[in-house]
Amino acid sequence: MSTHNITVQVNGARQSAEVESRLLLVHLLREVFRLTGTHIGCDTTHCGACTVLLDGEPVKSCTVLAVQADGREIMTVEGLEQGGALDPVQEGFWQEHGLQCGFCTPGMMMTAYALLKRNPDPSEEQIREAISGNLCRCTGYVNIVKAIQYAAAKRPAEVT
Ligand code: FES
Ligand code: FES
């Protein structure tokens, strides 16, 4: 199996690794960089638990090869908190009880973060459409939608 040297920017920090061609991005993050906040639910692009941002766009990291991320910027759930302060999206999930078991939560939050970056004031329909690739077995989605609405209401004052 051939290997490749790749360098990525993860949550603002430059990281390099030698990886096999077949290594998936989610395994690079979890096993090589030890960023285990990104979860693996299905490994088949269905559940969205592995969602991270690649150059600002949400991707299912179980469907991206690590070599495809070479030279690019990755943001994981560990990158949401800044200087000890929770991102409004994290606060929203806390305040509105947007989780139960929490397995889907990192992926949900990354999808929500990306949505609010491109659309700071989404309608409920737009929120539901944005998270349609992220499955939750516990909550019934109602409180997840409320969590994202909370974050949308909070973000303009806090994010430049
Ligand atoms: S683990 Fe990637 S979509 Fe389910
Ligand atoms: S909180 Fe359990 S899967 Fe969403």
mmCIF file of C-alpha atoms and ligand atoms in Angstrom:
data_model
loop_
_atom_site.group_PDB
_atom_site.id
_atom_site.type_symbol
_atom_site.label_atom_id
_atom_site.label_comp_id
_atom_site.label_asym_id
_atom_site.label_seq_id
_atom_site.Cartn_x
_atom_site.Cartn_y
_atom_site.Cartn_z
ATOM 1 C CA MET A 1 0.000 0.000 0.000
ATOM 2 C CA SER A 2 1.459 3.377 -0.982
ATOM 3 C CA THR A 3 1.687 6.173 1.548
ATOM 4 C CA HIS A 4 1.530 9.935 1.190
ATOM 5 C CA ASN A 5 2.719 12.850 3.268
ATOM 6 C CA ILE A 6 -0.140 15.224 3.850
ATOM 7 C CA THR A 7 -0.414 18.513 5.699
ATOM 8 C CA VAL A 8 -3.709 19.943 6.853
ATOM 9 C CA GLN A 9 -4.855 22.820 9.000
ATOM 10 C CA VAL A 10 -7.026 21.364 11.784
ATOM 11 C CA ASN A 11 -8.888 23.802 14.011
ATOM 12 C CA GLY A 12 -6.273 26.410 13.152
ATOM 13 C CA ALA A 13 -3.221 24.211 13.802
ATOM 14 C CA ARG A 14 -0.975 22.827 11.074
ATOM 15 C CA GLN A 15 -0.685 19.031 11.260
ATOM 16 C CA SER A 16 1.214 16.599 9.069
ATOM 17 C CA ALA A 17 0.966 12.840 8.752
ATOM 18 C CA GLU A 18 2.052 9.985 6.556
ATOM 19 C CA VAL A 19 -1.088 8.165 5.497
ATOM 20 C CA GLU A 20 -2.090 5.206 3.379
ATOM 21 C CA SER A 21 -4.019 6.016 0.218
ATOM 22 C CA ARG A 22 -7.093 4.245 1.592
ATOM 23 C CA LEU A 23 -7.213 6.055 4.957
ATOM 24 C CA LEU A 24 -10.482 7.874 5.511
ATOM 25 C CA LEU A 25 -10.549 11.423 6.831
ATOM 26 C CA VAL A 26 -12.561 10.356 9.876
ATOM 27 C CA HIS A 27 -9.847 7.847 10.796
ATOM 28 C CA LEU A 28 -7.131 10.459 10.293
ATOM 29 C CA LEU A 29 -8.960 12.743 12.704
ATOM 30 C CA ARG A 30 -9.812 10.140 15.326
ATOM 31 C CA GLU A 31 -6.884 7.746 15.236
ATOM 32 C CA VAL A 32 -3.951 9.848 14.063
ATOM 33 C CA PHE A 33 -4.832 13.282 15.468
ATOM 34 C CA ARG A 34 -6.847 11.893 18.423
ATOM 35 C CA LEU A 35 -9.757 14.234 17.778
ATOM 36 C CA THR A 36 -12.398 11.768 18.892
ATOM 37 C CA GLY A 37 -15.257 14.268 19.064
ATOM 38 C CA THR A 38 -16.012 13.334 15.457
ATOM 39 C CA HIS A 39 -18.096 10.167 15.657
ATOM 40 C CA ILE A 40 -18.560 7.186 13.362
ATOM 41 C CA GLY A 41 -22.146 5.987 13.223
ATOM 42 C CA CYS A 42 -22.607 4.090 9.987
ATOM 43 C CA ASP A 43 -19.470 4.354 7.844
ATOM 44 C CA THR A 44 -21.746 4.480 4.794
ATOM 45 C CA THR A 45 -22.554 8.210 4.384
ATOM 46 C CA HIS A 46 -25.996 7.938 5.953
ATOM 47 C CA CYS A 47 -25.953 9.192 9.523
ATOM 48 C CA GLY A 48 -23.862 12.389 9.501
ATOM 49 C CA ALA A 49 -22.237 11.664 12.890
ATOM 50 C CA CYS A 50 -18.852 12.130 11.211
ATOM 51 C CA THR A 51 -19.619 15.600 9.784
ATOM 52 C CA VAL A 52 -16.722 18.072 9.806
ATOM 53 C CA LEU A 53 -16.073 21.230 7.815
ATOM 54 C CA LEU A 54 -13.646 21.009 4.911
ATOM 55 C CA ASP A 55 -12.745 24.500 3.735
ATOM 56 C CA GLY A 56 -15.893 25.652 5.512
ATOM 57 C CA GLU A 57 -18.265 23.172 3.878
ATOM 58 C CA PRO A 58 -19.814 20.306 5.815
ATOM 59 C CA VAL A 59 -18.653 16.883 4.610
ATOM 60 C CA LYS A 60 -19.184 13.382 5.889
ATOM 61 C CA SER A 61 -15.641 12.490 6.810
ATOM 62 C CA CYS A 62 -16.299 8.751 6.411
ATOM 63 C CA THR A 63 -16.663 9.445 2.705
ATOM 64 C CA VAL A 64 -13.559 11.576 2.187
ATOM 65 C CA LEU A 65 -10.069 10.163 1.860
ATOM 66 C CA ALA A 66 -7.439 11.719 4.083
ATOM 67 C CA VAL A 67 -5.329 12.489 0.995
ATOM 68 C CA GLN A 68 -8.198 14.553 -0.420
ATOM 69 C CA ALA A 69 -7.841 16.886 2.557
ATOM 70 C CA ASP A 70 -4.175 17.580 1.833
ATOM 71 C CA GLY A 71 -3.483 21.335 1.903
ATOM 72 C CA ARG A 72 -6.978 22.127 3.114
ATOM 73 C CA GLU A 73 -8.611 23.457 6.245
ATOM 74 C CA ILE A 74 -10.581 21.176 8.542
ATOM 75 C CA MET A 75 -12.780 22.201 11.430
ATOM 76 C CA THR A 76 -14.033 19.624 13.907
ATOM 77 C CA VAL A 77 -16.309 19.943 16.906
ATOM 78 C CA GLU A 78 -13.221 20.542 19.062
ATOM 79 C CA GLY A 79 -12.710 23.792 17.127
ATOM 80 C CA LEU A 80 -16.056 25.335 18.077
ATOM 81 C CA GLU A 81 -15.024 26.552 21.512
ATOM 82 C CA GLN A 82 -12.847 29.656 21.327
ATOM 83 C CA GLY A 83 -10.759 30.878 24.257
ATOM 84 C CA GLY A 84 -12.844 28.946 26.767
ATOM 85 C CA ALA A 85 -16.120 30.338 25.431
ATOM 86 C CA LEU A 86 -18.703 28.045 23.898
ATOM 87 C CA ASP A 87 -19.848 28.820 20.385
ATOM 88 C CA PRO A 88 -23.515 29.937 20.275
ATOM 89 C CA VAL A 89 -24.296 26.629 18.563
ATOM 90 C CA GLN A 90 -22.919 24.703 21.541
ATOM 91 C CA GLU A 91 -24.766 26.986 23.916
ATOM 92 C CA GLY A 92 -27.970 26.424 21.980
ATOM 93 C CA PHE A 93 -27.717 22.648 22.300
ATOM 94 C CA TRP A 94 -27.102 23.067 26.021
ATOM 95 C CA GLN A 95 -29.865 25.582 26.676
ATOM 96 C CA GLU A 96 -32.532 23.934 24.536
ATOM 97 C CA HIS A 97 -31.659 20.338 25.476
ATOM 98 C CA GLY A 98 -30.824 19.531 21.869
ATOM 99 C CA LEU A 99 -29.424 16.121 22.703
ATOM 100 C CA GLN A 100 -30.075 12.956 24.615
ATOM 101 C CA CYS A 101 -27.386 10.323 24.071
ATOM 102 C CA GLY A 102 -25.224 12.893 22.286
ATOM 103 C CA PHE A 103 -23.937 10.582 19.591
ATOM 104 C CA CYS A 104 -25.243 12.669 16.706
ATOM 105 C CA THR A 105 -24.436 15.971 18.410
ATOM 106 C CA PRO A 106 -20.935 16.770 17.080
ATOM 107 C CA GLY A 107 -22.086 16.251 13.495
ATOM 108 C CA MET A 108 -25.313 18.180 14.110
ATOM 109 C CA MET A 109 -23.398 21.097 15.547
ATOM 110 C CA MET A 110 -20.955 21.246 12.633
ATOM 111 C CA THR A 111 -23.836 21.206 10.153
ATOM 112 C CA ALA A 112 -25.607 23.922 12.164
ATOM 113 C CA TYR A 113 -22.441 26.013 12.367
ATOM 114 C CA ALA A 114 -21.995 25.869 8.583
ATOM 115 C CA LEU A 115 -25.665 26.704 8.017
ATOM 116 C CA LEU A 116 -25.495 29.804 10.223
ATOM 117 C CA LYS A 117 -22.317 30.958 8.492
ATOM 118 C CA ARG A 118 -24.057 31.014 5.119
ATOM 119 C CA ASN A 119 -27.528 31.892 6.391
ATOM 120 C CA PRO A 120 -27.532 33.696 9.760
ATOM 121 C CA ASP A 121 -31.321 33.803 9.990
ATOM 122 C CA PRO A 122 -32.684 30.517 8.661
ATOM 123 C CA SER A 123 -36.352 29.571 8.740
ATOM 124 C CA GLU A 124 -37.406 26.375 10.522
ATOM 125 C CA GLU A 125 -37.779 24.743 7.114
ATOM 126 C CA GLN A 126 -34.253 25.753 6.119
ATOM 127 C CA ILE A 127 -32.889 24.384 9.410
ATOM 128 C CA ARG A 128 -34.690 21.092 8.900
ATOM 129 C CA GLU A 129 -33.426 20.878 5.334
ATOM 130 C CA ALA A 130 -29.846 21.640 6.426
ATOM 131 C CA ILE A 131 -29.840 18.866 9.035
ATOM 132 C CA SER A 132 -31.616 16.367 6.807
ATOM 133 C CA GLY A 133 -28.346 14.491 6.309
ATOM 134 C CA ASN A 134 -27.798 14.156 10.049
ATOM 135 C CA LEU A 135 -29.775 11.424 11.766
ATOM 136 C CA CYS A 136 -30.799 11.500 15.409
ATOM 137 C CA ARG A 137 -32.336 8.436 17.014
ATOM 138 C CA CYS A 138 -33.270 10.096 20.281
ATOM 139 C CA THR A 139 -34.669 13.591 20.182
ATOM 140 C CA GLY A 140 -37.298 13.725 17.464
ATOM 141 C CA TYR A 141 -35.406 16.807 16.182
ATOM 142 C CA VAL A 142 -37.689 19.390 17.829
ATOM 143 C CA ASN A 143 -35.128 20.509 20.392
ATOM 144 C CA ILE A 144 -32.323 20.356 17.837
ATOM 145 C CA VAL A 145 -34.232 22.858 15.702
ATOM 146 C CA LYS A 146 -34.782 25.025 18.801
ATOM 147 C CA ALA A 147 -31.061 24.808 19.613
ATOM 148 C CA ILE A 148 -30.162 26.091 16.167
ATOM 149 C CA GLN A 149 -32.767 28.851 16.412
ATOM 150 C CA TYR A 150 -31.235 29.828 19.771
ATOM 151 C CA ALA A 151 -27.795 29.989 18.144
ATOM 152 C CA ALA A 152 -29.145 32.030 15.230
ATOM 153 C CA ALA A 153 -30.659 34.550 17.657
ATOM 154 C CA LYS A 154 -27.397 34.731 19.625
ATOM 155 C CA ARG A 155 -24.821 34.767 16.827
ATOM 156 C CA PRO A 156 -25.162 38.267 15.312
ATOM 157 C CA ALA A 157 -24.230 39.943 18.575
ATOM 158 C CA GLU A 158 -21.264 37.675 19.171
ATOM 159 C CA VAL A 159 -19.801 36.820 15.777
ATOM 160 C CA THR A 160 -18.136 39.336 13.528
HETATM 161 S S1 FES B 1 -20.296 7.660 9.911
HETATM 162 FE FE1 FES B 1 -20.173 8.990 8.245
HETATM 163 S S2 FES B 1 -22.208 9.322 7.645
HETATM 164 FE FE2 FES B 1 -22.355 7.864 9.253
HETATM 165 S S1 FES B 2 -29.068 12.527 20.739
HETATM 166 FE FE1 FES B 2 -28.905 10.370 20.503
HETATM 167 S S2 FES B 2 -28.668 10.157 18.355
HETATM 168 FE FE2 FES B 2 -29.113 12.247 18.587
#
